[in-house]
Amino acid sequence: MNHFDKIALALPAAGLDGVLLTGEYNRFYASGFATTGTDGVALVTREGNFYFTDSRYIEAAHNKVQNAEIAQTDAAHPYVDLINAAMEKTHVQKLGFEDAYMTVADYRHYSEKLHCELVPATELLISLRQSKDVEEVERMIAAQRIAVGKDCCDFHTF
């Protein structure tokens, strides 16, 4: 499951060419790939999607992340270089970012290094995540069944 397309479709109405996802929950929402902390960056644009991570997670990202170009960050290819190259490829001028979750230090770093205008986009991401698709609803129902216990469910424990 991934929501790259759902996010990309919302960009024009928000006046954005792309959105940078640095927080683990929004990265997971977009890509369906779970990592912790700052172990990756997703970039969703009107023209394509990207997922960048380091050597610890690159193989898993290739196996799990769909509908996105995947690249590995390292000393020679820092995140900002990968992001700038992807933004140039997809013509990003106005880039949304997770203003409610990004640290001031990270914001300063990105605003100094990225070749675009950074625009707060947390509200856009919150509104997209509030509306659940069929797969998300099915997962919530399954979790409720597990939480309630075996007496009310059609599954067996070992």
PDB file of C-alpha atoms in Angstrom:
ATOM      1  CA  MET A   1       0.000   0.000   0.000  1.00  0.00           C
ATOM      2  CA  ASN A   2       1.187   3.478  -0.768  1.00  0.00           C
ATOM      3  CA  HIS A   3      -0.388   6.872  -1.132  1.00  0.00           C
ATOM      4  CA  PHE A   4       2.063   8.599  -3.447  1.00  0.00           C
ATOM      5  CA  ASP A   5      -0.684   9.157  -6.033  1.00  0.00           C
ATOM      6  CA  LYS A   6      -3.165  10.504  -3.485  1.00  0.00           C
ATOM      7  CA  ILE A   7      -0.623  13.071  -2.300  1.00  0.00           C
ATOM      8  CA  ALA A   8       0.423  13.997  -5.853  1.00  0.00           C
ATOM      9  CA  LEU A   9      -3.202  14.594  -6.879  1.00  0.00           C
ATOM     10  CA  ALA A  10      -3.641  17.061  -3.989  1.00  0.00           C
ATOM     11  CA  LEU A  11      -0.586  19.160  -4.861  1.00  0.00           C
ATOM     12  CA  PRO A  12      -2.115  21.459  -7.524  1.00  0.00           C
ATOM     13  CA  ALA A  13      -4.992  22.570  -5.264  1.00  0.00           C
ATOM     14  CA  ALA A  14      -2.441  23.316  -2.525  1.00  0.00           C
ATOM     15  CA  GLY A  15      -0.343  25.386  -4.942  1.00  0.00           C
ATOM     16  CA  LEU A  16       2.619  23.019  -4.596  1.00  0.00           C
ATOM     17  CA  ASP A  17       4.829  21.256  -7.105  1.00  0.00           C
ATOM     18  CA  GLY A  18       5.935  18.681  -4.535  1.00  0.00           C
ATOM     19  CA  VAL A  19       6.139  17.777  -0.883  1.00  0.00           C
ATOM     20  CA  LEU A  20       9.141  16.601   1.126  1.00  0.00           C
ATOM     21  CA  LEU A  21       8.400  13.908   3.707  1.00  0.00           C
ATOM     22  CA  THR A  22      11.051  13.646   6.390  1.00  0.00           C
ATOM     23  CA  GLY A  23       8.933  12.428   9.322  1.00  0.00           C
ATOM     24  CA  GLU A  24       8.574   8.672   9.738  1.00  0.00           C
ATOM     25  CA  TYR A  25       4.753   8.608   9.853  1.00  0.00           C
ATOM     26  CA  ASN A  26       4.218  10.586   6.664  1.00  0.00           C
ATOM     27  CA  ARG A  27       6.995   8.639   4.905  1.00  0.00           C
ATOM     28  CA  PHE A  28       5.227   5.429   5.898  1.00  0.00           C
ATOM     29  CA  TYR A  29       1.856   6.811   4.796  1.00  0.00           C
ATOM     30  CA  ALA A  30       3.256   7.736   1.383  1.00  0.00           C
ATOM     31  CA  SER A  31       5.418   4.686   0.735  1.00  0.00           C
ATOM     32  CA  GLY A  32       4.110   1.852   2.901  1.00  0.00           C
ATOM     33  CA  PHE A  33       7.716   1.328   4.030  1.00  0.00           C
ATOM     34  CA  ALA A  34       8.327   1.491   7.773  1.00  0.00           C
ATOM     35  CA  THR A  35      11.594   2.860   9.130  1.00  0.00           C
ATOM     36  CA  THR A  36      12.312   4.708  12.333  1.00  0.00           C
ATOM     37  CA  GLY A  37      13.395   8.258  12.968  1.00  0.00           C
ATOM     38  CA  THR A  38      15.236   9.960  10.147  1.00  0.00           C
ATOM     39  CA  ASP A  39      16.125   6.853   8.172  1.00  0.00           C
ATOM     40  CA  GLY A  40      14.849   8.127   4.844  1.00  0.00           C
ATOM     41  CA  VAL A  41      13.237  10.915   2.882  1.00  0.00           C
ATOM     42  CA  ALA A  42      10.344  10.729   0.432  1.00  0.00           C
ATOM     43  CA  LEU A  43       9.710  13.330  -2.236  1.00  0.00           C
ATOM     44  CA  VAL A  44       6.315  13.393  -3.909  1.00  0.00           C
ATOM     45  CA  THR A  45       5.943  15.587  -6.982  1.00  0.00           C
ATOM     46  CA  ARG A  46       3.356  16.149  -9.688  1.00  0.00           C
ATOM     47  CA  GLU A  47       5.663  14.364 -12.134  1.00  0.00           C
ATOM     48  CA  GLY A  48       7.112  11.518 -10.057  1.00  0.00           C
ATOM     49  CA  ASN A  49       7.977  10.132  -6.653  1.00  0.00           C
ATOM     50  CA  PHE A  50      11.295   9.441  -4.970  1.00  0.00           C
ATOM     51  CA  TYR A  51      12.495   7.593  -1.884  1.00  0.00           C
ATOM     52  CA  PHE A  52      16.006   8.134  -0.547  1.00  0.00           C
ATOM     53  CA  THR A  53      17.654   6.153   2.239  1.00  0.00           C
ATOM     54  CA  ASP A  54      21.048   4.978   3.405  1.00  0.00           C
ATOM     55  CA  SER A  55      22.847   1.663   2.907  1.00  0.00           C
ATOM     56  CA  ARG A  56      21.142   0.041   5.907  1.00  0.00           C
ATOM     57  CA  TYR A  57      17.710   0.226   4.270  1.00  0.00           C
ATOM     58  CA  ILE A  58      18.335   0.473   0.533  1.00  0.00           C
ATOM     59  CA  GLU A  59      17.724  -3.202  -0.232  1.00  0.00           C
ATOM     60  CA  ALA A  60      14.517  -3.264   1.821  1.00  0.00           C
ATOM     61  CA  ALA A  61      13.364  -0.035   0.166  1.00  0.00           C
ATOM     62  CA  HIS A  62      13.894  -1.574  -3.273  1.00  0.00           C
ATOM     63  CA  ASN A  63      11.793  -4.570  -2.183  1.00  0.00           C
ATOM     64  CA  LYS A  64       9.005  -2.627  -0.477  1.00  0.00           C
ATOM     65  CA  VAL A  65       8.596   0.832  -2.015  1.00  0.00           C
ATOM     66  CA  GLN A  66       6.581   0.917  -5.229  1.00  0.00           C
ATOM     67  CA  ASN A  67       5.731   3.773  -7.570  1.00  0.00           C
ATOM     68  CA  ALA A  68       8.904   5.711  -6.721  1.00  0.00           C
ATOM     69  CA  GLU A  69      12.483   6.032  -7.871  1.00  0.00           C
ATOM     70  CA  ILE A  70      14.797   4.832  -5.114  1.00  0.00           C
ATOM     71  CA  ALA A  71      18.322   6.082  -4.493  1.00  0.00           C
ATOM     72  CA  GLN A  72      20.942   5.657  -1.801  1.00  0.00           C
ATOM     73  CA  THR A  73      22.357   8.565   0.147  1.00  0.00           C
ATOM     74  CA  ASP A  74      25.986   8.553   1.278  1.00  0.00           C
ATOM     75  CA  ALA A  75      28.835  11.012   1.830  1.00  0.00           C
ATOM     76  CA  ALA A  76      29.172  11.648  -1.899  1.00  0.00           C
ATOM     77  CA  HIS A  77      25.388  11.906  -2.403  1.00  0.00           C
ATOM     78  CA  PRO A  78      23.784  13.666   0.588  1.00  0.00           C
ATOM     79  CA  TYR A  79      20.005  13.939   0.841  1.00  0.00           C
ATOM     80  CA  VAL A  80      19.965  17.558  -0.336  1.00  0.00           C
ATOM     81  CA  ASP A  81      21.835  16.670  -3.545  1.00  0.00           C
ATOM     82  CA  LEU A  82      19.439  13.810  -4.297  1.00  0.00           C
ATOM     83  CA  ILE A  83      16.427  16.015  -3.548  1.00  0.00           C
ATOM     84  CA  ASN A  84      17.734  18.876  -5.701  1.00  0.00           C
ATOM     85  CA  ALA A  85      18.378  16.524  -8.623  1.00  0.00           C
ATOM     86  CA  ALA A  86      14.874  15.040  -8.335  1.00  0.00           C
ATOM     87  CA  MET A  87      13.311  18.505  -8.084  1.00  0.00           C
ATOM     88  CA  GLU A  88      15.180  19.646 -11.176  1.00  0.00           C
ATOM     89  CA  LYS A  89      14.011  16.546 -13.049  1.00  0.00           C
ATOM     90  CA  THR A  90      10.373  17.169 -12.038  1.00  0.00           C
ATOM     91  CA  HIS A  91      10.393  20.993 -12.233  1.00  0.00           C
ATOM     92  CA  VAL A  92       9.662  21.668  -8.548  1.00  0.00           C
ATOM     93  CA  GLN A  93       9.642  25.353  -7.604  1.00  0.00           C
ATOM     94  CA  LYS A  94       7.345  25.308  -4.540  1.00  0.00           C
ATOM     95  CA  LEU A  95       8.008  22.444  -2.141  1.00  0.00           C
ATOM     96  CA  GLY A  96       5.802  21.613   0.829  1.00  0.00           C
ATOM     97  CA  PHE A  97       7.427  20.471   4.049  1.00  0.00           C
ATOM     98  CA  GLU A  98       6.254  19.096   7.404  1.00  0.00           C
ATOM     99  CA  ASP A  99       6.333  22.354   9.344  1.00  0.00           C
ATOM    100  CA  ALA A 100       4.759  20.833  12.472  1.00  0.00           C
ATOM    101  CA  TYR A 101       7.385  18.088  12.682  1.00  0.00           C
ATOM    102  CA  MET A 102      10.605  19.391  11.153  1.00  0.00           C
ATOM    103  CA  THR A 103      13.188  20.777  13.559  1.00  0.00           C
ATOM    104  CA  VAL A 104      14.357  24.365  13.189  1.00  0.00           C
ATOM    105  CA  ALA A 105      17.854  23.090  12.417  1.00  0.00           C
ATOM    106  CA  ASP A 106      16.556  20.831   9.635  1.00  0.00           C
ATOM    107  CA  TYR A 107      14.419  23.645   8.227  1.00  0.00           C
ATOM    108  CA  ARG A 108      17.427  25.974   8.143  1.00  0.00           C
ATOM    109  CA  HIS A 109      19.519  23.292   6.458  1.00  0.00           C
ATOM    110  CA  TYR A 110      16.917  22.564   3.779  1.00  0.00           C
ATOM    111  CA  SER A 111      16.093  26.228   3.203  1.00  0.00           C
ATOM    112  CA  GLU A 112      19.790  26.988   2.634  1.00  0.00           C
ATOM    113  CA  LYS A 113      20.537  23.976   0.417  1.00  0.00           C
ATOM    114  CA  LEU A 114      17.395  23.254  -1.616  1.00  0.00           C
ATOM    115  CA  HIS A 115      16.771  25.150  -4.852  1.00  0.00           C
ATOM    116  CA  CYS A 116      13.110  25.957  -4.233  1.00  0.00           C
ATOM    117  CA  GLU A 117      10.650  27.849  -2.077  1.00  0.00           C
ATOM    118  CA  LEU A 118       9.675  25.906   1.061  1.00  0.00           C
ATOM    119  CA  VAL A 119       5.984  26.102   1.965  1.00  0.00           C
ATOM    120  CA  PRO A 120       4.342  24.696   5.127  1.00  0.00           C
ATOM    121  CA  ALA A 121       2.286  21.606   4.225  1.00  0.00           C
ATOM    122  CA  THR A 122       1.429  19.795   7.459  1.00  0.00           C
ATOM    123  CA  GLU A 123      -2.277  20.639   7.167  1.00  0.00           C
ATOM    124  CA  LEU A 124      -2.406  19.140   3.663  1.00  0.00           C
ATOM    125  CA  LEU A 125      -0.863  15.895   4.903  1.00  0.00           C
ATOM    126  CA  ILE A 126      -3.155  15.738   7.942  1.00  0.00           C
ATOM    127  CA  SER A 127      -6.241  16.183   5.777  1.00  0.00           C
ATOM    128  CA  LEU A 128      -5.104  13.434   3.389  1.00  0.00           C
ATOM    129  CA  ARG A 129      -4.336  11.004   6.219  1.00  0.00           C
ATOM    130  CA  GLN A 130      -7.757  11.597   7.854  1.00  0.00           C
ATOM    131  CA  SER A 131      -9.611  10.083   4.894  1.00  0.00           C
ATOM    132  CA  LYS A 132      -9.153   6.308   4.939  1.00  0.00           C
ATOM    133  CA  ASP A 133      -9.156   4.092   1.867  1.00  0.00           C
ATOM    134  CA  VAL A 134     -10.597   0.566   1.748  1.00  0.00           C
ATOM    135  CA  GLU A 135      -7.310  -1.145   2.669  1.00  0.00           C
ATOM    136  CA  GLU A 136      -6.826   1.130   5.689  1.00  0.00           C
ATOM    137  CA  VAL A 137     -10.370   0.463   6.917  1.00  0.00           C
ATOM    138  CA  GLU A 138      -9.856  -3.296   6.535  1.00  0.00           C
ATOM    139  CA  ARG A 139      -6.641  -3.092   8.591  1.00  0.00           C
ATOM    140  CA  MET A 140      -8.420  -1.105  11.315  1.00  0.00           C
ATOM    141  CA  ILE A 141     -11.201  -3.712  11.482  1.00  0.00           C
ATOM    142  CA  ALA A 142      -8.649  -6.528  11.693  1.00  0.00           C
ATOM    143  CA  ALA A 143      -6.839  -4.717  14.509  1.00  0.00           C
ATOM    144  CA  GLN A 144     -10.110  -4.264  16.394  1.00  0.00           C
ATOM    145  CA  ARG A 145     -10.853  -7.956  16.102  1.00  0.00           C
ATOM    146  CA  ILE A 146      -7.445  -8.793  17.520  1.00  0.00           C
ATOM    147  CA  ALA A 147      -7.839  -6.289  20.356  1.00  0.00           C
ATOM    148  CA  VAL A 148     -11.301  -7.498  21.360  1.00  0.00           C
ATOM    149  CA  GLY A 149     -10.171 -11.081  21.683  1.00  0.00           C
ATOM    150  CA  LYS A 150     -10.754 -14.497  20.241  1.00  0.00           C
ATOM    151  CA  ASP A 151     -14.265 -14.965  21.690  1.00  0.00           C
ATOM    152  CA  CYS A 152     -15.824 -12.624  19.159  1.00  0.00           C
ATOM    153  CA  CYS A 153     -13.674 -13.334  16.142  1.00  0.00           C
ATOM    154  CA  ASP A 154     -13.416 -15.955  13.399  1.00  0.00           C
ATOM    155  CA  PHE A 155      -9.730 -16.727  13.904  1.00  0.00           C
ATOM    156  CA  HIS A 156      -7.865 -19.152  16.122  1.00  0.00           C
ATOM    157  CA  THR A 157      -4.787 -18.729  18.258  1.00  0.00           C
ATOM    158  CA  PHE A 158      -2.028 -21.310  18.305  1.00  0.00           C
TER     159      PHE A 158
END
